[in-house]
Structure formats: structure tokens, C-alpha cells
PDB file of C-alpha atoms in Angstrom:
ATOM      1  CA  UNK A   1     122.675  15.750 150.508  1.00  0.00           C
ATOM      2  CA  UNK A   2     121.541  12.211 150.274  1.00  0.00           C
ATOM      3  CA  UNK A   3     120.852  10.678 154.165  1.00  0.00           C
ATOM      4  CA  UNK A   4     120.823   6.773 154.959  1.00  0.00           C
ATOM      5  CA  UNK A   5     117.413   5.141 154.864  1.00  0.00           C
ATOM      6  CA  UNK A   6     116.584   2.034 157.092  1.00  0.00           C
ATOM      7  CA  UNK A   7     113.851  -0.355 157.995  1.00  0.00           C
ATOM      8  CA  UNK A   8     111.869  -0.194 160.659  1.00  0.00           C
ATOM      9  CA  UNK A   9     110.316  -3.287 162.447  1.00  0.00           C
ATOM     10  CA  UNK A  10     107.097  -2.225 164.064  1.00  0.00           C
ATOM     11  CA  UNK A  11     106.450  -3.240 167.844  1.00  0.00           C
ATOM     12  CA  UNK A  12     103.689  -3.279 169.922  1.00  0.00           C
ATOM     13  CA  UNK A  13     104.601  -0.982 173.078  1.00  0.00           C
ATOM     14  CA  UNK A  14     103.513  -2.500 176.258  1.00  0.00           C
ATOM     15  CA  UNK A  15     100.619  -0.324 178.090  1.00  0.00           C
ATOM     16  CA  UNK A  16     101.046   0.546 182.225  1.00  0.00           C
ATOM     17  CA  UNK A  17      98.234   1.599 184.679  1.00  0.00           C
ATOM     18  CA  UNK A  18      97.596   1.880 187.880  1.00  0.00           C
ATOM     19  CA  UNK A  19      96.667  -0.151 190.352  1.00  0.00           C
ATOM     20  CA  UNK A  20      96.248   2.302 192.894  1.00  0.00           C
ATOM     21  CA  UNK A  21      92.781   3.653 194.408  1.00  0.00           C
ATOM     22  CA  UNK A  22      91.192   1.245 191.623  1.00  0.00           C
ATOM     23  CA  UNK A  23      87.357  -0.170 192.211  1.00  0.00           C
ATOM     24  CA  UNK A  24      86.068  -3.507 192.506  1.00  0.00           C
ATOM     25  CA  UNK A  25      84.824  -3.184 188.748  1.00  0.00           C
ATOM     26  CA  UNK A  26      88.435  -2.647 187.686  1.00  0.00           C
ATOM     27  CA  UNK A  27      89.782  -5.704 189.044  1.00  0.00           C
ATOM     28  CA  UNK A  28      90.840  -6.637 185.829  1.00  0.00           C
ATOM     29  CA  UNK A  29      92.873  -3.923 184.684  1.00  0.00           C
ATOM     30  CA  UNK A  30      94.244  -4.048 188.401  1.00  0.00           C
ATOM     31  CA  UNK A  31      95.570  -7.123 187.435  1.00  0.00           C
ATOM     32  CA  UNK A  32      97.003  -6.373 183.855  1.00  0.00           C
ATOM     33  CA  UNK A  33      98.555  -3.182 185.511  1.00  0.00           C
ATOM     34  CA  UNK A  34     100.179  -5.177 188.664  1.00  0.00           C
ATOM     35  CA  UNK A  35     102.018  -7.569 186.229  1.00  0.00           C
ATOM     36  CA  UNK A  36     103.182  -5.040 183.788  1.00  0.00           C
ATOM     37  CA  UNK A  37     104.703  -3.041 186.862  1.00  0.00           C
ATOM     38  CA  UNK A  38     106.515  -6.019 188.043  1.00  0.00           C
ATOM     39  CA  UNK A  39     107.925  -6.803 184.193  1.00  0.00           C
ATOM     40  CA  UNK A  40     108.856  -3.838 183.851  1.00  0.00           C
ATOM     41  CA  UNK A  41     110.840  -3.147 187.662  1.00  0.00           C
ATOM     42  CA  UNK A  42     111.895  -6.639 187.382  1.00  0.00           C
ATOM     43  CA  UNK A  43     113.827  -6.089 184.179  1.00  0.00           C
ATOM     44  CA  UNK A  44     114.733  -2.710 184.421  1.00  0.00           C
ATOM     45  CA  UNK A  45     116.082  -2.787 187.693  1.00  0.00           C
ATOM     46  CA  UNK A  46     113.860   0.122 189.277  1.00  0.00           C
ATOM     47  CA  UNK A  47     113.855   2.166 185.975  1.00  0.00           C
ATOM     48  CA  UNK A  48     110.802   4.756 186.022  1.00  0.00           C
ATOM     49  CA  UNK A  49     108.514   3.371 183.566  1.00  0.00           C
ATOM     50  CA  UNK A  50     107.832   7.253 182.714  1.00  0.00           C
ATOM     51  CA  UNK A  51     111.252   8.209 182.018  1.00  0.00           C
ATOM     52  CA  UNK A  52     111.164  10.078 178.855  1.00  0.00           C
ATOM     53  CA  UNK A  53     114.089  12.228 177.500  1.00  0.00           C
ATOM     54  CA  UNK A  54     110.899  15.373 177.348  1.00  0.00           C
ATOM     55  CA  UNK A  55     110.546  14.073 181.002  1.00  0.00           C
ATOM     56  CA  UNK A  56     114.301  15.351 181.284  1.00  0.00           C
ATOM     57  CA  UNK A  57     114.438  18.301 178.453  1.00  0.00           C
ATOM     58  CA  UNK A  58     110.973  19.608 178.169  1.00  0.00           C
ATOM     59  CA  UNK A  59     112.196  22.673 177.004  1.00  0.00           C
ATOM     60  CA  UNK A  60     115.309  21.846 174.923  1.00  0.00           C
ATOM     61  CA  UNK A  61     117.631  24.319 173.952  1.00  0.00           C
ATOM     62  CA  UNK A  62     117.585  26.020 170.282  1.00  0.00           C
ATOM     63  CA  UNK A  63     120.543  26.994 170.218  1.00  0.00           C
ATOM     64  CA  UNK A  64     122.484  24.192 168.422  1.00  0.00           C
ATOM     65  CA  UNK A  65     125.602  26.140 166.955  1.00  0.00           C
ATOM     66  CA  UNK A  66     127.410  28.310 168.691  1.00  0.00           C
ATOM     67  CA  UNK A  67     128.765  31.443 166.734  1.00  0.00           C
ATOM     68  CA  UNK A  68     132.077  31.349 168.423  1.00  0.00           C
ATOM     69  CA  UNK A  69     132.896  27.919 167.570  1.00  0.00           C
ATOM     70  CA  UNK A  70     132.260  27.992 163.677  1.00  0.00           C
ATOM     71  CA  UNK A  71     134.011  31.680 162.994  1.00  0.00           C
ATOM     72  CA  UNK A  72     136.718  29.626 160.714  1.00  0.00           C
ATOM     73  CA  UNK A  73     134.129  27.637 158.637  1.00  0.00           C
ATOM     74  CA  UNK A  74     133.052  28.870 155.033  1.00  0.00           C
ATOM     75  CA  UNK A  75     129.474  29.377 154.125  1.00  0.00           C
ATOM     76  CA  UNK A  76     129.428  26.046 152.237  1.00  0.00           C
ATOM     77  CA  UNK A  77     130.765  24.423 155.414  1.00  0.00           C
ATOM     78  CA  UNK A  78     128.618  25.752 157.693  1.00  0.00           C
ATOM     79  CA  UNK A  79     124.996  25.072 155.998  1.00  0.00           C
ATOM     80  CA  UNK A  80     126.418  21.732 156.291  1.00  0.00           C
ATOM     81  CA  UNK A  81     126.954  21.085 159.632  1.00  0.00           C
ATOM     82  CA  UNK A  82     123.486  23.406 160.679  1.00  0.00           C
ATOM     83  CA  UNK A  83     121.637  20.808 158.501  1.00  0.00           C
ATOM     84  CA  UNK A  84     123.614  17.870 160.229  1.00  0.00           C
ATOM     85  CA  UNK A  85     122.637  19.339 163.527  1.00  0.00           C
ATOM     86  CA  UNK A  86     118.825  19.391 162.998  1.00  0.00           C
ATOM     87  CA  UNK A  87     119.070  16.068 160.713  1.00  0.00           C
ATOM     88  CA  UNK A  88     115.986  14.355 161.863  1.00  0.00           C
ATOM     89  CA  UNK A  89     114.827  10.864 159.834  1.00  0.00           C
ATOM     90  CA  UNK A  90     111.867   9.022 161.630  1.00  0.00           C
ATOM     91  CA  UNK A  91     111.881   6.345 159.080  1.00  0.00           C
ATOM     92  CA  UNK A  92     115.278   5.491 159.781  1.00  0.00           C
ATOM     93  CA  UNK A  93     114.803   6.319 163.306  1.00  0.00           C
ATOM     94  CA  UNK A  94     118.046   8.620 163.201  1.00  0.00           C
ATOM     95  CA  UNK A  95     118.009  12.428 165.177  1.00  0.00           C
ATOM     96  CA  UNK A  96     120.710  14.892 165.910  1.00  0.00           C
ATOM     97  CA  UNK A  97     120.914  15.418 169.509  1.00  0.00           C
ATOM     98  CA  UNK A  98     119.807  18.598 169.739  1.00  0.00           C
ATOM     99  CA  UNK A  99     116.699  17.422 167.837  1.00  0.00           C
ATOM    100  CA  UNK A 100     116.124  13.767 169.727  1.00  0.00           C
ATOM    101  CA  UNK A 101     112.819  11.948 170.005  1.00  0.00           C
ATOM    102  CA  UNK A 102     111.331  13.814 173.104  1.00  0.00           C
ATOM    103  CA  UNK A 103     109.513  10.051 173.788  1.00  0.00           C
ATOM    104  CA  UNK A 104     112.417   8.704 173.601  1.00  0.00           C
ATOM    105  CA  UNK A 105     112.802   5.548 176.709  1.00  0.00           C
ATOM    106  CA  UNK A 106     114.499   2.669 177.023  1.00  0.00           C
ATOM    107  CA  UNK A 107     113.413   0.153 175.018  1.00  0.00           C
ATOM    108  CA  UNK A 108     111.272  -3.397 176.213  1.00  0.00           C
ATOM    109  CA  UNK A 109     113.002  -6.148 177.615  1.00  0.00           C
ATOM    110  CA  UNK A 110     112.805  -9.592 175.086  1.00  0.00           C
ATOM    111  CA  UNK A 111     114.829 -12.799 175.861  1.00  0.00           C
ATOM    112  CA  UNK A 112     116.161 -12.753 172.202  1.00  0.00           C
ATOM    113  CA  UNK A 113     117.051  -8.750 171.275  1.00  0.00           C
ATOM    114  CA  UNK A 114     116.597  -7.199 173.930  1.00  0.00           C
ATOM    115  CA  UNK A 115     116.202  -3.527 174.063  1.00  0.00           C
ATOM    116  CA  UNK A 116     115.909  -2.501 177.898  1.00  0.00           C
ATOM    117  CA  UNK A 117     119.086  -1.268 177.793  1.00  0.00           C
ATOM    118  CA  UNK A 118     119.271   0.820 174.871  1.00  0.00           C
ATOM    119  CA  UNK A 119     117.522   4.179 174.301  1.00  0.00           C
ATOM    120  CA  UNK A 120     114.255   3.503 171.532  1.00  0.00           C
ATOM    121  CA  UNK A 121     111.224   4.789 169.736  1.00  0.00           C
ATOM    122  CA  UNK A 122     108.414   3.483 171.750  1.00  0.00           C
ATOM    123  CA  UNK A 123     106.174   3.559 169.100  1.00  0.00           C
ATOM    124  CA  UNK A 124     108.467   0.919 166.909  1.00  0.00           C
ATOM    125  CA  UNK A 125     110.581  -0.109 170.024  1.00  0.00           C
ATOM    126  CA  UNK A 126     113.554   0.508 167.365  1.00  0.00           C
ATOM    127  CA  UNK A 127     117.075   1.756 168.676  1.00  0.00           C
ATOM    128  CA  UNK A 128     117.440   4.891 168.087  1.00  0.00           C
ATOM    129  CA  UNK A 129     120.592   6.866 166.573  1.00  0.00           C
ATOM    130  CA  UNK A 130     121.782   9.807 167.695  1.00  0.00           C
ATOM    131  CA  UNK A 131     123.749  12.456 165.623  1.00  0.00           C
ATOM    132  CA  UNK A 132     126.304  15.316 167.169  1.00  0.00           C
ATOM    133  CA  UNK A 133     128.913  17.216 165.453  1.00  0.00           C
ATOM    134  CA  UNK A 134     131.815  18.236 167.162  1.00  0.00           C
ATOM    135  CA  UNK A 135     135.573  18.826 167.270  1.00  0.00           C
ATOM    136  CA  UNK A 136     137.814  16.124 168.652  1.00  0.00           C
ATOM    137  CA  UNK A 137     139.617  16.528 171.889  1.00  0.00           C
ATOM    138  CA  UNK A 138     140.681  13.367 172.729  1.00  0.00           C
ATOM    139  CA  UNK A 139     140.674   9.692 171.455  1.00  0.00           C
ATOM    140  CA  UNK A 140     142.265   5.952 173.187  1.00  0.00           C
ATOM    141  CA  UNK A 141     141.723   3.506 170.638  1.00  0.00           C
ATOM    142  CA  UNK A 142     145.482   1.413 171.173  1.00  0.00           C
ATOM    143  CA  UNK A 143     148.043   0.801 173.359  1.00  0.00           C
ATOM    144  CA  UNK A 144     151.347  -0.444 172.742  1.00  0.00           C
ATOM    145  CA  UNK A 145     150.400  -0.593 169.396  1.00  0.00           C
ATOM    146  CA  UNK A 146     147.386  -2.949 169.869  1.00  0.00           C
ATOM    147  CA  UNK A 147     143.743  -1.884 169.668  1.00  0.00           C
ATOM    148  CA  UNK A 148     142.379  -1.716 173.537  1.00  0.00           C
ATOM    149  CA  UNK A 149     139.636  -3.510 174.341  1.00  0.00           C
ATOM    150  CA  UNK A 150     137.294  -0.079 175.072  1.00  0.00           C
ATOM    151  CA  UNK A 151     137.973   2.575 173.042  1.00  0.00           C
ATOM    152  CA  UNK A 152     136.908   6.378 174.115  1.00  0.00           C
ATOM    153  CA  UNK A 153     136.328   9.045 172.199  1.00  0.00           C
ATOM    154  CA  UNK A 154     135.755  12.539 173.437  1.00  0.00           C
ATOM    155  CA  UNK A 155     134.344  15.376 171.145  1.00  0.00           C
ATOM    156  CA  UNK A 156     133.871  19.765 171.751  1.00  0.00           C
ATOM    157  CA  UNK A 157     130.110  19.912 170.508  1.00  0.00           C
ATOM    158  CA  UNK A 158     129.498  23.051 168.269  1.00  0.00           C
ATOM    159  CA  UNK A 159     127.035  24.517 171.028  1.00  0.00           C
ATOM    160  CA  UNK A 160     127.784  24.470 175.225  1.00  0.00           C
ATOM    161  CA  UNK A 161     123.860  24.260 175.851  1.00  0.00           C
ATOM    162  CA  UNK A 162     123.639  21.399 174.131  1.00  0.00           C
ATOM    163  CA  UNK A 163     126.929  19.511 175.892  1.00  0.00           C
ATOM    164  CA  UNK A 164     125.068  20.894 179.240  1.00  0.00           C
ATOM    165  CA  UNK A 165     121.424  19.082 177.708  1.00  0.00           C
ATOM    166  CA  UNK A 166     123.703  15.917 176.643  1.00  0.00           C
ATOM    167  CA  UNK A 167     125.340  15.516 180.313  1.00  0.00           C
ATOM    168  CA  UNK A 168     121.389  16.291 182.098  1.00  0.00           C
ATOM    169  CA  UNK A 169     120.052  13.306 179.920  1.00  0.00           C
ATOM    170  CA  UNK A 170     123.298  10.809 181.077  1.00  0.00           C
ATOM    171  CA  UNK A 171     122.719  11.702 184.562  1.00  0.00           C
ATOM    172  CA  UNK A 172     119.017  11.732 185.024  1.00  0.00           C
ATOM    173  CA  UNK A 173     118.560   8.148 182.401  1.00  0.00           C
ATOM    174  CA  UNK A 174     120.904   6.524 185.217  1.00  0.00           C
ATOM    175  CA  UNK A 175     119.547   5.164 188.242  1.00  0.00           C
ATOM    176  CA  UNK A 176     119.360   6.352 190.850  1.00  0.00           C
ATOM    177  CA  UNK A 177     119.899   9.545 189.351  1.00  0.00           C
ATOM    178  CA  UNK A 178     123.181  11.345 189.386  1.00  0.00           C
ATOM    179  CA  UNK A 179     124.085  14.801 190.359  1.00  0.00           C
ATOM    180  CA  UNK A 180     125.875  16.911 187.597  1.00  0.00           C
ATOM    181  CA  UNK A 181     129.394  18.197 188.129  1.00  0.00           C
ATOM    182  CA  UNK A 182     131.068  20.826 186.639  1.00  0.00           C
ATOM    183  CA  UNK A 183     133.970  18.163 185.070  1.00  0.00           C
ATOM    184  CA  UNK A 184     132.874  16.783 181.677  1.00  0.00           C
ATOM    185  CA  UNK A 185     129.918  19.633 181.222  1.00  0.00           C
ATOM    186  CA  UNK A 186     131.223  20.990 177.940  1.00  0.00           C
ATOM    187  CA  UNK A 187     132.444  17.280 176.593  1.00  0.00           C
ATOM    188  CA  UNK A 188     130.687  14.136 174.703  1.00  0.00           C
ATOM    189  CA  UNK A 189     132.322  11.145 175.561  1.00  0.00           C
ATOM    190  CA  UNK A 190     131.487   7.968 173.649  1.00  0.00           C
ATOM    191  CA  UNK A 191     132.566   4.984 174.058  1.00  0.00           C
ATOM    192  CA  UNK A 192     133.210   1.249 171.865  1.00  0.00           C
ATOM    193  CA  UNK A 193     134.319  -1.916 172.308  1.00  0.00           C
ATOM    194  CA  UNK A 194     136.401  -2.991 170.118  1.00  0.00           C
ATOM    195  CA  UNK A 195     136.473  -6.805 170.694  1.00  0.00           C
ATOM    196  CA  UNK A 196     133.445  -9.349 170.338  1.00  0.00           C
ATOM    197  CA  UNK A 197     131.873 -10.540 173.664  1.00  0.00           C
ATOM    198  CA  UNK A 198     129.780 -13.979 173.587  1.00  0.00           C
ATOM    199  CA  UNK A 199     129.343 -15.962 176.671  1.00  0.00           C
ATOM    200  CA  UNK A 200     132.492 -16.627 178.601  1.00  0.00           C
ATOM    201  CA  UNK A 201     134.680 -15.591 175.977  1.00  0.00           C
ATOM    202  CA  UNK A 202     136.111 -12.482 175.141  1.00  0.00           C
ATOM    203  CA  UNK A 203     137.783 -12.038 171.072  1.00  0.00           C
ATOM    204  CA  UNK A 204     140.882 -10.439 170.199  1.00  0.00           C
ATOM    205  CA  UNK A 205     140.210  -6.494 169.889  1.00  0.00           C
ATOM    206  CA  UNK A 206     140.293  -5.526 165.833  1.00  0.00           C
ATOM    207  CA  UNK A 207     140.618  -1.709 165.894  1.00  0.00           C
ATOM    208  CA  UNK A 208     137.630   0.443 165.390  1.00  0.00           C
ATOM    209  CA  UNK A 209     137.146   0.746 161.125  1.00  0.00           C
ATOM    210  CA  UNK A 210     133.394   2.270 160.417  1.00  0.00           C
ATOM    211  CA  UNK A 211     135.692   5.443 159.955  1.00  0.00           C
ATOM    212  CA  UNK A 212     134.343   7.945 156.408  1.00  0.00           C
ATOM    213  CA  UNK A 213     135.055  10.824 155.135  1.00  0.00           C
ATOM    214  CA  UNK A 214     131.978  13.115 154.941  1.00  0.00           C
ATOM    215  CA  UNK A 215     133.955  16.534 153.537  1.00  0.00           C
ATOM    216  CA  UNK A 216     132.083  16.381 150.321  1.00  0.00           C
ATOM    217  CA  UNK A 217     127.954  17.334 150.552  1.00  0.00           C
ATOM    218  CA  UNK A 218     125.879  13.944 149.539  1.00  0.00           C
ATOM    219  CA  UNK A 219     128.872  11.984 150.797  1.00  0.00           C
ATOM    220  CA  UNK A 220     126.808  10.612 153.655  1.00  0.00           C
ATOM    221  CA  UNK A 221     124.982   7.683 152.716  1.00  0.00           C
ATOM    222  CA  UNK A 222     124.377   4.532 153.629  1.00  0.00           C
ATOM    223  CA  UNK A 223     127.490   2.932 155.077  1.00  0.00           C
ATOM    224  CA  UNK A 224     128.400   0.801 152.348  1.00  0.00           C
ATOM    225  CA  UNK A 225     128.592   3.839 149.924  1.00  0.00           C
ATOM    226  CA  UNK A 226     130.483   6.367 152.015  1.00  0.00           C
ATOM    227  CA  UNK A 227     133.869   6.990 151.086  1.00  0.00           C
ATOM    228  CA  UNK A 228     136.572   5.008 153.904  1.00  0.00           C
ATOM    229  CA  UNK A 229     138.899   7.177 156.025  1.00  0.00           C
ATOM    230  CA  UNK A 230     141.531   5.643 158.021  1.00  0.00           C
ATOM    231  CA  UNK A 231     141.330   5.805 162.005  1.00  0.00           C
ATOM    232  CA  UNK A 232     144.816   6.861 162.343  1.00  0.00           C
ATOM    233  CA  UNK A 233     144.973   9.659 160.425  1.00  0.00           C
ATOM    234  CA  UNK A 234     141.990  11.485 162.308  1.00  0.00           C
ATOM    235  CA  UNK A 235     143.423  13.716 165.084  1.00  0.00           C
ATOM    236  CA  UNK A 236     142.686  16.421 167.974  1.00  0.00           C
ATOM    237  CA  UNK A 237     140.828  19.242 166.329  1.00  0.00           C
ATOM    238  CA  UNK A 238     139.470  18.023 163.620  1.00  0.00           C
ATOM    239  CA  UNK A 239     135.471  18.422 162.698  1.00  0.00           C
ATOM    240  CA  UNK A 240     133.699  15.233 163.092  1.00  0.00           C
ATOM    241  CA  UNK A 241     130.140  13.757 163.091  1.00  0.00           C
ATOM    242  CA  UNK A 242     129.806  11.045 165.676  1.00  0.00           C
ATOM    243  CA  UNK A 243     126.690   8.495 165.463  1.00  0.00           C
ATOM    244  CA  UNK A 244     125.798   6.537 168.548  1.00  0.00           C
ATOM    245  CA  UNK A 245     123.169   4.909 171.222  1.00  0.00           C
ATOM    246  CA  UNK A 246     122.836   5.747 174.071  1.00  0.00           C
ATOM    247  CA  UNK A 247     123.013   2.574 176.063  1.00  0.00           C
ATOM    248  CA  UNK A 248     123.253   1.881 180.304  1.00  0.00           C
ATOM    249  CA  UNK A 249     125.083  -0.710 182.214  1.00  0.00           C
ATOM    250  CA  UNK A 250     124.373  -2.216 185.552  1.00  0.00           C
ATOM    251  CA  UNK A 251     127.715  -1.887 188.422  1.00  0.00           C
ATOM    252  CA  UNK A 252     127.335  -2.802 191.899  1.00  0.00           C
ATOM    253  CA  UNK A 253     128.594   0.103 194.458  1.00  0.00           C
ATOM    254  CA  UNK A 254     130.127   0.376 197.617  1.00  0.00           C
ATOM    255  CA  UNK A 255     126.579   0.094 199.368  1.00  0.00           C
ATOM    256  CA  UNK A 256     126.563  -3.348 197.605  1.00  0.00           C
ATOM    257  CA  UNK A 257     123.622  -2.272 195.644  1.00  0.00           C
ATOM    258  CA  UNK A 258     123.338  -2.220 191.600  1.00  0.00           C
ATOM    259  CA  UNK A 259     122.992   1.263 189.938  1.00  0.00           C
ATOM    260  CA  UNK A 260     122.525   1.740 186.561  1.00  0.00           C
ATOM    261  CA  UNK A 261     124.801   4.181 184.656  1.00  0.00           C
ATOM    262  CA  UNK A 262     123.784   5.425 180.951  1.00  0.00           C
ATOM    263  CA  UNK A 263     126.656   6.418 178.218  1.00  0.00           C
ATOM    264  CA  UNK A 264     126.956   6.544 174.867  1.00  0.00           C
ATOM    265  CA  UNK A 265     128.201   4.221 172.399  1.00  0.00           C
ATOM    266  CA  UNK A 266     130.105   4.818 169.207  1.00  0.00           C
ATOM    267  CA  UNK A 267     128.686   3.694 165.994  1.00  0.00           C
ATOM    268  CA  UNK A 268     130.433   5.524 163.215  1.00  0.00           C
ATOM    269  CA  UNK A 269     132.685   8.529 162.807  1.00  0.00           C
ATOM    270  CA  UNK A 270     132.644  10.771 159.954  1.00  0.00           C
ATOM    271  CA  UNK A 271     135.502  13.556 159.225  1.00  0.00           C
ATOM    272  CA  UNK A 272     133.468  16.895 158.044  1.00  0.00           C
ATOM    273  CA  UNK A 273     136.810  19.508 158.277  1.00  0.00           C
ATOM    274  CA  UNK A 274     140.639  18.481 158.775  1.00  0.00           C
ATOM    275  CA  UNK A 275     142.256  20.781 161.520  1.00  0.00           C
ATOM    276  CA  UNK A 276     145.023  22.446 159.997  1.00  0.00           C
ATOM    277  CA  UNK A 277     147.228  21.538 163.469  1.00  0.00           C
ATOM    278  CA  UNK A 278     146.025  19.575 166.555  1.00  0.00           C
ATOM    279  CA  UNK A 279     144.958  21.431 169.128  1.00  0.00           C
ATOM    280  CA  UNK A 280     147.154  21.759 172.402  1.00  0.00           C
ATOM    281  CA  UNK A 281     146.252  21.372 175.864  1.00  0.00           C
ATOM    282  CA  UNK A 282     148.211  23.752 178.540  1.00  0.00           C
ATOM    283  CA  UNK A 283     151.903  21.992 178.457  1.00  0.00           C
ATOM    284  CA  UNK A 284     152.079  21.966 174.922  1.00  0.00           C
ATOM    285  CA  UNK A 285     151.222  18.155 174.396  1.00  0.00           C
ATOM    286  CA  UNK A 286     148.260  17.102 171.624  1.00  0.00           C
ATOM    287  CA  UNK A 287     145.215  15.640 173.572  1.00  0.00           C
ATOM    288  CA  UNK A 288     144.956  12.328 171.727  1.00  0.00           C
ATOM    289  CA  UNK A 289     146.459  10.151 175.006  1.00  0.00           C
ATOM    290  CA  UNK A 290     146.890   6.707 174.538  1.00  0.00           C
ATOM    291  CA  UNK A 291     146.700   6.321 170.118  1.00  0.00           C
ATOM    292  CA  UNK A 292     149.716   4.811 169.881  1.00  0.00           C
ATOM    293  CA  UNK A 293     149.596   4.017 166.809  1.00  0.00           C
TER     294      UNK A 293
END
């Protein structure tokens, strides 16, 4: 199987100390430490500096597959997706979720590409992408025929510890942090936006196209060599490997105060196994709502 390989840029990761209980003789660090702590409050709206997904998982789950959910797959099919869900490539700074970066934080704040709100390597202050496999059980791309501004995407992970680990890490990046619920426990949800924001203008939505077709082993390669599938023939049930960031955005609240809530973003979708029929919710209807297509 032949994996993508990127360039990293190396950053220098800002240090923290304390300024608490520090000597006379230490006025100086006291000082470096006092204006790294307001930096890093100031532009990561009360973010712990600490927060690190091992701070979060410290123990995370090996159990990445779940038996129950690949019963249907051939042998051939199934080394595929366990080496797709311990995939890990430092050098390209790319790790299946059940494998992420356990120093994984969000990244530095910079006037020109910034990175506070984007989960990173610390060490390069790189993005970091983040690999699951799963079945799809629901996807909004268009209405009316036109591609909506935000699309969603919601995938059935291979292993129910590892949706449980995936909704722990959303709730505890945000801040303050959020309580889980049973709703959305055993679900990924990524989203995309599928128009191009700059300044006070907003472009016309062009539908969601890094879309391949990953059946064959040693089909996933760099982008530009993988073969093309088309959006609108994926549907609800088939096998898919979804590549995304996790990312946070600021909303202000009913207490009038900004909280910070973390998702994921789509970056790519890849079709690994073609359900032979969608799969049907309770009254009989196929779970892709809103692809009008």
C-alpha cells in the first residue's frame, strides 16, 4: 500500500512557566512566563495551555475494530481497513484516530497562518490529519439541487470505544468543557464548507469534489494520483475513509459569554466497500437527508 508523503515546516514551540511562588533570583523567567500566559489566554480565549489529547485519553482504547461490524468483509478487505486504522505517518503528520498524537494541542496563534484553532504537532506546530474508517449514515451536501453552504457528513466508526474516545476529545477540547450525552455517542460527524470565505464576502458554494475511490490496495496516494469518485454516487452504508482536522469555533451564549466548541472538518473522502443497498432507518426511508441531488 503506498501512503501520501508531505512536508513538514519545522516550528519553534513556545515554552510556559510559572510565575507562581517564584524567588527574587527568578525575576526573569517570572517575566518571560507572565507574558507567555497572557499570549497564550489572550488568543486562545481561556484555552488550558496544558490541554493535550493524552491529557483527555491517557489510556486510549485498543480496540479499534469491532468484530461485529466487519463479519461481511473478506480477508483481503479487512487487513485493509486494520492497517488504515493504525495508519500512523509522523513525517506527513497524518494518524488514524484511534492512533492520534497523544501531544496533540492546538496549535500557536500567528497573524499570517494561524494555527490556534486547529489541532497540531507541537513539536512542528503542523496541522495534523486525522484518519477514521467508517460506514456512512448520513450526508447534506445540496439542497434544491444546489450545493449548501455547510455540508455534514456523519459516519458508523468500525469500533463503539473509539466513537465514545472521539466524542470525550470534542467535548473536553471545547471550552468550557462540555458534558457528554448519550445522543451522537456512537457517530462521527464532520463537517465542510463548501463555499470560499474572505473578508466580507462569502463565494458561491461549488459542491464538495476531493471524493476517490480507495477499493483497490496502493490506491491511496497522494491526492493527485488517487483514482476520482463522484460525490453523488456515494450513499448510506457504504465503507468509507474520512480525513479531517479537528478545528474549534468561537459562539457567544445565552450568558453573553464566548465558548469555544471543537468539531471536525472534512478533508477528503475515500470509498473502501460499496454497500450492496443503503441502509434504512426505522420508517423505511435511506438516511442520506437533504442530497438532493
Amino acid at each position: 500500500m503506498a501512503w501520501p508523503n508531505r512536508s513538514n515546516t519545522l516550528a519553534t514551540s513556545d515554552s510556559q512557566g510559572t510565575a507562581e511562588n517564584a524567588t527574587q533570583g527568578e525575576s526573569t523567567m517570572m517575566s518571560t512566563a507572565e507574558g507567555s500566559t497572557t499570549a497564550s489566554r489572550h488568543y486562545n480565549r481561556g484555552a488550558q495551555p496544558s490541554l493535550t489529547v493524552r491529557s483527555i485519553i491517557p489510556n486510549p482504547t485498543k480496540c479499534l475494530i469491532d468484530n461485529s461490524e466487519v463479519e461481511e468483509y473478506d480477508e483481503t478487505l479487512l487487513m485493509h481497513l486494520r492497517k488504515l486504522s493504525e495508519y500512523t505517518n509522523s513525517k506527513a503528520n497524518i494518524y488514524a484516530l484511534g492512533k492520534l498524537l497523544l501531544t496533540a494541542t492546538w496549535g500557536q496563534y500567528k497573524p499570517i497562518n494561524d494555527r490556534s484553532k486547529v489541532l497540531c504537532d507541537p513539536a512542528t506546530g503542523d496541522l495534523i490529519t486525522i484518519w477514521v474508517v467508517g460506514r456512512i449514515a448520513k450526508m447534506w451536501f445540496m439542497r434544491f439541487s444546489k450545493p449548501e453552504s455547510q455540508a455534514t457528513l456523519t459516519i458508523m466508526p468500525l469500533s463503539r470505544t473509539l466513537a465514545h474516545q472521539s466524542a470525550l476529545l470534542l467535548a473536553k477540547f471545547s471550552t468550557p468543557a462540555l458534558s457528554l450525552t448519550p445522543q451522537g455517542l456512537d457517530i462521527i460527524r464532520a463537517i465542510k464548507w463548501q463555499n470560499v470565505r474572505g473578508g466580507d464576502t462569502v463565494n458561491e458554494a461549488i459542491l464538495f469534489d476531493a471524493v476517490y475511490d480507495a477499493r483497490r490496495d496502493g490506491s491511496l496516494k497522494t491526492y493527485s494520483e488517487r483514482p476520482i469518485w463522484n460525490l453523488t454516487d456515494l450513499k448510506s452504508g457504504d465503507l468509507v475513509l474520512l480525513e479531517m482536522k479537528m478545528t474549534r469555533y468561537s459562539k457567544k451564549q445565552e450568558d453573553n459569554k464566548w465558548h469555544s466548541h471543537t468539531q471536525y472538518e472534512m478533508i477528503a473522502l475515500s470509498l473502501l466497500d460499496i454497500a450492496e443497498f443503503p441502509e434504512e432507518d426505522g420508517q423505511g426511508t435511506t438516511q442520506i437527508d437533504g442530497l438532493a441531488i
